[in-house]
Short mmCIF file of C-alpha atoms in Angstrom, two decimals:
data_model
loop_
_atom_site.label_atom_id
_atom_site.label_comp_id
_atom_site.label_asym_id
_atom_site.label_seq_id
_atom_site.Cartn_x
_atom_site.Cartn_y
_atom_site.Cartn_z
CA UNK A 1 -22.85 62.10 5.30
CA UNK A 2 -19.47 61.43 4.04
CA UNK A 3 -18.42 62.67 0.85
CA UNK A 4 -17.76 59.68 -1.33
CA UNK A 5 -14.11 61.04 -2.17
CA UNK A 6 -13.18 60.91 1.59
CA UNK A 7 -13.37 57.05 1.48
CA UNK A 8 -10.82 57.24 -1.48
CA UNK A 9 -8.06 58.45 0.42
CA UNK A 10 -5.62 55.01 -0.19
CA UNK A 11 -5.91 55.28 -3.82
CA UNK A 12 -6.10 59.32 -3.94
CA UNK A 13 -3.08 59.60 -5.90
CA UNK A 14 -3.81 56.59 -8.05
CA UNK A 15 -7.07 58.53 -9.15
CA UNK A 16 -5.41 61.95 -10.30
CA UNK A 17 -2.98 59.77 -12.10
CA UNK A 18 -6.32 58.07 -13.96
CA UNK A 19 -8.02 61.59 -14.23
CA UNK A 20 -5.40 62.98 -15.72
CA UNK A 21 -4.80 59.65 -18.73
CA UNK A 22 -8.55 59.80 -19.75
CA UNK A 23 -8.33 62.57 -21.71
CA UNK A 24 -5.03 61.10 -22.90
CA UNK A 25 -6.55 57.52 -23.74
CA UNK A 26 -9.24 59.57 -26.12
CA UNK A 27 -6.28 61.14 -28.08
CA UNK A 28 -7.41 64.37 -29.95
CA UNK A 29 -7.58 62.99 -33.48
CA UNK A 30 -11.16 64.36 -33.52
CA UNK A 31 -11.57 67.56 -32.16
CA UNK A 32 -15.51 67.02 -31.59
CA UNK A 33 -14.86 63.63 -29.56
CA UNK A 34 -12.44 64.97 -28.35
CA UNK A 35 -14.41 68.09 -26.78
CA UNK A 36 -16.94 65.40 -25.87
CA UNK A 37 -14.60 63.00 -24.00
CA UNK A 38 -12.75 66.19 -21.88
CA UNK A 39 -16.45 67.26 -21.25
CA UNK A 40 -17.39 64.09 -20.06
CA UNK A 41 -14.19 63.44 -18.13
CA UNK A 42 -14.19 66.97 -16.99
CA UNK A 43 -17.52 66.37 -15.45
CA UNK A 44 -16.42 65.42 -12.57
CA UNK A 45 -18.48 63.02 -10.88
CA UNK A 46 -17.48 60.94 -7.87
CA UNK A 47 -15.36 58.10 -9.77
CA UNK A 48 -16.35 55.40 -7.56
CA UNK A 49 -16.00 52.36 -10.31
CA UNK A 50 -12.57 52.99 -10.69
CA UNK A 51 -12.06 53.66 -7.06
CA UNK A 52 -13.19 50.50 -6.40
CA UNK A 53 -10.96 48.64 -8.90
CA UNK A 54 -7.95 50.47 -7.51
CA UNK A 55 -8.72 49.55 -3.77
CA UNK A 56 -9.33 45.96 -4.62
CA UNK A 57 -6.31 46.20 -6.77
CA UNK A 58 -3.96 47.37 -3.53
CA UNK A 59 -5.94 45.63 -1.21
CA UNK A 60 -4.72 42.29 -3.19
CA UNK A 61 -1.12 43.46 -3.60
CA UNK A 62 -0.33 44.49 -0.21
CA UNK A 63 3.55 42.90 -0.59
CA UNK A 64 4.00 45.13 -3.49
CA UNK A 65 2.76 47.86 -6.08
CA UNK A 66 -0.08 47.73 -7.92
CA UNK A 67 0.80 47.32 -11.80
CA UNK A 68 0.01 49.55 -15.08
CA UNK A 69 -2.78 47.01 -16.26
CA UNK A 70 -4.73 47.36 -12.71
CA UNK A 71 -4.09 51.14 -13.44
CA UNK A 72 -5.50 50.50 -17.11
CA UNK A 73 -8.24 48.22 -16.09
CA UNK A 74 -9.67 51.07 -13.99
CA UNK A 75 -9.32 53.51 -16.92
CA UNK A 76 -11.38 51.39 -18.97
CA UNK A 77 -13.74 50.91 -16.19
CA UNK A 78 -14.31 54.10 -16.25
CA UNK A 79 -14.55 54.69 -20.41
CA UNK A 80 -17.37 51.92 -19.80
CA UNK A 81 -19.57 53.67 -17.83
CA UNK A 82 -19.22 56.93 -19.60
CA UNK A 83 -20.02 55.00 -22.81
CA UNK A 84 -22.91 54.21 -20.99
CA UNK A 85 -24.15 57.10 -19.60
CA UNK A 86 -23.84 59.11 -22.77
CA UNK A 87 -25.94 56.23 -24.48
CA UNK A 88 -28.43 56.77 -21.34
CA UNK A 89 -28.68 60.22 -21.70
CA UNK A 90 -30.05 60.03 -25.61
CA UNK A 91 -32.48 57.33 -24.78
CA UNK A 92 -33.87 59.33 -21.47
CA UNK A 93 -33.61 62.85 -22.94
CA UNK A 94 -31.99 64.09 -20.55
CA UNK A 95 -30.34 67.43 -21.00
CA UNK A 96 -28.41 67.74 -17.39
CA UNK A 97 -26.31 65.35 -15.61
CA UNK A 98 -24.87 65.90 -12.48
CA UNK A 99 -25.83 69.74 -12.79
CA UNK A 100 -23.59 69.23 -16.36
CA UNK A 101 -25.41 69.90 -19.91
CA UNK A 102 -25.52 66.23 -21.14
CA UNK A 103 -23.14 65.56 -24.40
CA UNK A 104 -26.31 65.23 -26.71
CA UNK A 105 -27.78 68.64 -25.37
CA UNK A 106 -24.16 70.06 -26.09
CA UNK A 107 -23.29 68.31 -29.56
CA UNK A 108 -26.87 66.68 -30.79
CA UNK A 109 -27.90 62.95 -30.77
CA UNK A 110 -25.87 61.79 -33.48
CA UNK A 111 -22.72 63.03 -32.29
CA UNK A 112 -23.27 61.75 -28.40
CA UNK A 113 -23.96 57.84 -30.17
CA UNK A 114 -20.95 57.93 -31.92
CA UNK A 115 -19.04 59.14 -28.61
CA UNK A 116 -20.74 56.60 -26.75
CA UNK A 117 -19.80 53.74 -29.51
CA UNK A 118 -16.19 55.34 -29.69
CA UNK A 119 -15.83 54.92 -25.81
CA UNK A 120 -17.00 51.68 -25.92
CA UNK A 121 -14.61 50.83 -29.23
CA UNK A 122 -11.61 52.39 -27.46
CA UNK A 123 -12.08 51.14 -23.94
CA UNK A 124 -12.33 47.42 -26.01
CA UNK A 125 -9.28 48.06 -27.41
CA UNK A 126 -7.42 48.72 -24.43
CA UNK A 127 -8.82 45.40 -23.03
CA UNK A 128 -7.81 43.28 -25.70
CA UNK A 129 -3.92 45.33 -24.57
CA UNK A 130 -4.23 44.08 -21.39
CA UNK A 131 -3.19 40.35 -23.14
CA UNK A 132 -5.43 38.76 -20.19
CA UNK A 133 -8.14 36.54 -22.03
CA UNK A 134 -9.77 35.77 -18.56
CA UNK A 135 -10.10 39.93 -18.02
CA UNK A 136 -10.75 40.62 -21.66
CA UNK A 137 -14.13 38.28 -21.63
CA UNK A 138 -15.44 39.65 -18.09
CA UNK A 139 -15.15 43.07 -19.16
CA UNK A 140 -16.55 42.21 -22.99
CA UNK A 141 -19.46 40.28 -20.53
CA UNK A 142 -20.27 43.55 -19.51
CA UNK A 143 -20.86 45.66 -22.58
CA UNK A 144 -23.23 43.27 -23.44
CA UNK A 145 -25.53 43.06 -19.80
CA UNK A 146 -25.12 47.15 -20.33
CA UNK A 147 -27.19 46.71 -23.42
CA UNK A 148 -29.21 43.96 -22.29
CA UNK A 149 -30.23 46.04 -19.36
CA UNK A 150 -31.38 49.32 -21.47
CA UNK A 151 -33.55 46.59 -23.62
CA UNK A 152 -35.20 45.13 -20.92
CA UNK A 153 -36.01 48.30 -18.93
CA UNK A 154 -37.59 50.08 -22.23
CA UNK A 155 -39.06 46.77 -23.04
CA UNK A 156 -40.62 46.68 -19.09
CA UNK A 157 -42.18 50.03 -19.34
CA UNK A 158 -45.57 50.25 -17.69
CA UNK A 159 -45.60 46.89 -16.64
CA UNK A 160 -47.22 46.71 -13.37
CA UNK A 161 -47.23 42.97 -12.84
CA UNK A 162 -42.92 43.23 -13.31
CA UNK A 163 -41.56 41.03 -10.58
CA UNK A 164 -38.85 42.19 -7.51
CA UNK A 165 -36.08 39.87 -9.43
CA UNK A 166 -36.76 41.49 -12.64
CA UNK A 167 -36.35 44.64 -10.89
CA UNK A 168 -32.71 43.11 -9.39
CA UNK A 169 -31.73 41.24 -12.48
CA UNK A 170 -32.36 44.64 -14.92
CA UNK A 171 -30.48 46.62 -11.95
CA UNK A 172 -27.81 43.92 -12.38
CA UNK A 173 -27.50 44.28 -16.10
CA UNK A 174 -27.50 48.59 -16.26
CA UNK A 175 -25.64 49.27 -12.83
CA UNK A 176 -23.98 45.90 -10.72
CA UNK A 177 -22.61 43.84 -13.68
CA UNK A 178 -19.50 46.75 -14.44
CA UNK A 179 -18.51 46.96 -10.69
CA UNK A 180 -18.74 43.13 -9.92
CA UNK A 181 -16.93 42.06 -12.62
CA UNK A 182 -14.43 44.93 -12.73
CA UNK A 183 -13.67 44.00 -9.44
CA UNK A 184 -13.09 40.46 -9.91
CA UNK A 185 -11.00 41.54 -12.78
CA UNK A 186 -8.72 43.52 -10.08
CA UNK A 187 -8.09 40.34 -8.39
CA UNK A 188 -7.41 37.94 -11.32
CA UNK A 189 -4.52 40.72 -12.01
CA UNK A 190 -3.11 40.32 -8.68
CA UNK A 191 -3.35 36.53 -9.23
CA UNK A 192 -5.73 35.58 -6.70
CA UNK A 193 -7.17 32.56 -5.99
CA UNK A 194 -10.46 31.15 -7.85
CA UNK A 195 -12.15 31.29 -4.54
CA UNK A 196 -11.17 35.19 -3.29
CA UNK A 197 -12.40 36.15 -7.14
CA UNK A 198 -15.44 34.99 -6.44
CA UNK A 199 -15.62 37.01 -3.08
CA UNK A 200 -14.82 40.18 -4.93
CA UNK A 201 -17.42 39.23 -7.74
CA UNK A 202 -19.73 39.28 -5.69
CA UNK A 203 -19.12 42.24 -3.38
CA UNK A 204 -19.10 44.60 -6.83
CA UNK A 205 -22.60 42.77 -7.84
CA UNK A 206 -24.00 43.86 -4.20
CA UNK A 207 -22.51 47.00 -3.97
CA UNK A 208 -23.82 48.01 -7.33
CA UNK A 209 -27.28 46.72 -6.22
CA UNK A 210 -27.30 48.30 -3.30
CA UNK A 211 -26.65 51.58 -5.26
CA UNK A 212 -29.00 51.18 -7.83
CA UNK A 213 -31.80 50.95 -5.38
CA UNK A 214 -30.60 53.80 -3.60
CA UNK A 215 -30.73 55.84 -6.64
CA UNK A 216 -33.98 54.54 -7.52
CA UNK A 217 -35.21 55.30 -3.86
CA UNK A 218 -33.83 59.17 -4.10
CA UNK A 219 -36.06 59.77 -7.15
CA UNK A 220 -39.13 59.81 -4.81
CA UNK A 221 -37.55 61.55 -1.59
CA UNK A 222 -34.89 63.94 -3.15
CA UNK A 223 -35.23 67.25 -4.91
CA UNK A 224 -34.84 67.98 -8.37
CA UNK A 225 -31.44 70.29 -7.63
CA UNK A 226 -29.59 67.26 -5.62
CA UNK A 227 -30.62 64.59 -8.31
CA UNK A 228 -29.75 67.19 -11.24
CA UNK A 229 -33.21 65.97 -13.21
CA UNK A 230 -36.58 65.97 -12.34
CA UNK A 231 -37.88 64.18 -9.09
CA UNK A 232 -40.20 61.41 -10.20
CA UNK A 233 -38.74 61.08 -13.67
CA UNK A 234 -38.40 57.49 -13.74
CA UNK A 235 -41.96 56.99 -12.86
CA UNK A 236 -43.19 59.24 -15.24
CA UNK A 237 -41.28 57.20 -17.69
CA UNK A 238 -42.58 54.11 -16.92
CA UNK A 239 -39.68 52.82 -15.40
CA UNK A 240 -40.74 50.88 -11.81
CA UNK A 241 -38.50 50.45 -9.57
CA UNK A 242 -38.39 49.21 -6.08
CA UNK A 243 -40.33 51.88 -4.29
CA UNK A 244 -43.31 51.53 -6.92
CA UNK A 245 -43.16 47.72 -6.97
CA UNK A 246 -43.12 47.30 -2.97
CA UNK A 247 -46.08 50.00 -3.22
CA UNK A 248 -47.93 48.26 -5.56
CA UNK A 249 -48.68 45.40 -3.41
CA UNK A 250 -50.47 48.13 -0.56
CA UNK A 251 -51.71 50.56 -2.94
CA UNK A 252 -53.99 48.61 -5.98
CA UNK A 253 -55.28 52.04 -7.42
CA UNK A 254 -51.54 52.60 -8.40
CA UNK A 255 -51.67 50.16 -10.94
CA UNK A 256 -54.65 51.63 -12.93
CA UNK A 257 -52.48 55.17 -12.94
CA UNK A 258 -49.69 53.19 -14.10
CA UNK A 259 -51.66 51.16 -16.45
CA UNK A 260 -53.01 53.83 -18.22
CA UNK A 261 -49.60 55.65 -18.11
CA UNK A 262 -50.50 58.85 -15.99
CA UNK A 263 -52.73 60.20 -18.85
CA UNK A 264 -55.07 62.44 -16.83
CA UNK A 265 -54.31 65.23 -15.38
CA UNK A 266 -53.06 64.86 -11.80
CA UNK A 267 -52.43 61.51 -12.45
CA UNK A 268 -48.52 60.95 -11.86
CA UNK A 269 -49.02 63.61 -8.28
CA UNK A 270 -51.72 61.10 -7.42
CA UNK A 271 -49.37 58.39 -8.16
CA UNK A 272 -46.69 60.10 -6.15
CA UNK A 273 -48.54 60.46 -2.84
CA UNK A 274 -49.76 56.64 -3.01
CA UNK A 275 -45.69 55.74 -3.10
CA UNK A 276 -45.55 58.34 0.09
CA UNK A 277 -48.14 57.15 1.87
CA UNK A 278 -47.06 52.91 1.19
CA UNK A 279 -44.23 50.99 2.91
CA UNK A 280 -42.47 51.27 -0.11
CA UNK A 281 -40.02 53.11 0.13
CA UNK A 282 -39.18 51.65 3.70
CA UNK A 283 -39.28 48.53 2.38
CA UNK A 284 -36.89 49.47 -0.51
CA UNK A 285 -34.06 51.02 2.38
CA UNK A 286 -34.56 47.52 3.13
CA UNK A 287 -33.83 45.35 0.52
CA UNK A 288 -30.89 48.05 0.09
CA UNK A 289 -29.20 47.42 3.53
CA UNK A 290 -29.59 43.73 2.82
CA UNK A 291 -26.96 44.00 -0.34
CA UNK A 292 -24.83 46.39 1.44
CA UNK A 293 -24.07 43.67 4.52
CA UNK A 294 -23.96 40.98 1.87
CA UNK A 295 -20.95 43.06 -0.04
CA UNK A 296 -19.58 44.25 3.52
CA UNK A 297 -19.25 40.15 4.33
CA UNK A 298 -17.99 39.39 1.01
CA UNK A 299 -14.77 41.93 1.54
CA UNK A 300 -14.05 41.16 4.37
CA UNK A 301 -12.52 38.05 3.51
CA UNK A 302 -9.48 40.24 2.58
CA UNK A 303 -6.46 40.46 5.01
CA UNK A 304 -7.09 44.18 6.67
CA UNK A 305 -5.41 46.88 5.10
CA UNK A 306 -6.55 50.61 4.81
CA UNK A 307 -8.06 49.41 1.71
CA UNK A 308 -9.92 46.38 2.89
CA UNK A 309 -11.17 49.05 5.29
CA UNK A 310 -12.35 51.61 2.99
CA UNK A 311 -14.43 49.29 0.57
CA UNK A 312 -16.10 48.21 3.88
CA UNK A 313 -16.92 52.10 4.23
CA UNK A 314 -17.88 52.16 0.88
CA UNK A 315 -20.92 49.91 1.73
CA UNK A 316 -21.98 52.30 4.55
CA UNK A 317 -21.71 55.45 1.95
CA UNK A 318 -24.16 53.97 -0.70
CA UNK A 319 -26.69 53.45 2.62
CA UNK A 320 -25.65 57.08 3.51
CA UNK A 321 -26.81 58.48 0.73
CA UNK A 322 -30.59 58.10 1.57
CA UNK A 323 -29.78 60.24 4.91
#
């Protein structure tokens, strides 16, 4: 498999640059946020939402540089999905991410919402900088699915009868709606046209699709050490996801285990070894391919550049992932 970071290689420099202003952008007037946001930003992780603004941003400027506010938009890209993440990690309970202790483990629920609602105040800020009222109100769009999202997945748990486009349109909200319309975003700053917006739009909102269903596939066939949580968690949660929805329509014992919300013992293993044992999970690669060509069409629209190229790649590394 190739390691996400390898795709990056056009924008490599441009992403040191942004690693390196994070910490800056959070300023240390509070040294508890402030430990917070270098622990967060110091976590690592693979950085692909604002790898993806900076490709689309130099795959749309091939004539010239890219500017400080596609350099800024991915920065605050990037503040929006940590805001988001810390957020998810006091609502899940979860006390590791990516093999990292998890802000609220570290510095106790009330601290983590009031980094996560100081990320999201900050990164706003630096929006409303960017003087671009078309940017400013895709960005402020997403803040708002992010929360819609979370509400509709708690609000969803246990529901066995929850359709496939519920499934997509909550995946949408929590996971597609940051990298389709950051990416659009990228292009209105190069000054594309209405039409090539559009394009981009819509290769973030299947590329982030595509990766949510990934994800929600590798909680049934990875281990607990590559996810960094439990295997199975989301089940146990109550959160269905495309694997448990595809298996539902083979395996009608699953819905009385889900219905009653694995109360007996042996319940949730039972559960587990119905998913196994269905199409869904197959079924679920599926449905993940299908937004990974649809993104993979949408880019290519672009004039080829090393760029163009490596958000096509990009499509074949979320696939990868299950492999």
């Amino acid at each position: 498999m190739t390691p996400a970071t390898s795709l990056f290689t056009p924008v490599e420099a441009d992403l040191q640059i942004l690693a390196d202003n994070l910490k800056q952008l959070v300023g240390n007037r509070h040294p508890i946020l402030f430990a917070a946001a270098e622990h967060l930003f110091g976590a690592g992780g693979k950085r692909i939402r604002p790898a993806i603004v900076l490709l689309i941003s130099r795959a749309t400027m091939l004539e010239e540089d890219i500017t400080q506010r596609h350099r800024r938009l991915a920065e605050i890209t990037e503040m929006i999905h940590t805001a988001s993440l810390v957020h998810d990690d006091v609502v899940d309970e979860s006390q590791m991410r990516r093999g990292v202790a998890t802000v609220h483990s570290l510095f106790g629920n009330r601290i983590a919402v009031l980094a996560g609602d100081f990320l999201f105040a900050q990164s706003s800020w630096y929006l409303a900088n960017l003087d671009n009222l078309e940017v400013v109100k895709l960005l402020s769009e997403v803040i708002m699915d992010l929360a819609t999202g979370e509400i509709q997945q708690g609000m969803n748990r246990f529901d066995s009868g929850l359709a496939i486009e519920t499934y997509l349109q909550k995946s949408y909200y929590k996971t597609a709606s940051l990298i389709a319309n950051s990416a659009k975003a990228a292009g209105l700053l190069s000054d594309v046209s209405p039409e090539i917006a559009q394009h981009l739009y819509n290769y973030g909102r299947n590329v982030g699709l595509a990766f949510q269903i990934v994800d929600d596939i590798l909680d049934f066939t990875s281990t607990t050490d590559t996810l960094g949580k439990p295997a199975g968690s989301d089940l146990k949660s109550g959160n269905l996801t495309a694997p448990v929805l595809f298996a539902l329509e083979e395996k009608p014992y699953l819905e009385v285990l889900i219905e009653r919300q694995f109360a007996q013992s042996q319940d949730l293993e039972q559960a587990l070894a119905l998913i196994q044992d269905s199409q869904g999970i197959q079924q679920a690669r599926e449905l993940a391919a299908h937004h990974a060509k649809l993104a993979a069409e949408d880019i290519a629209i672009l004039p080829p550049s090393e760029s163009r190229q490596a958000l096509i790649d990009i499509t074949e590394y979320v696939l990868s992932r299950l492999y």
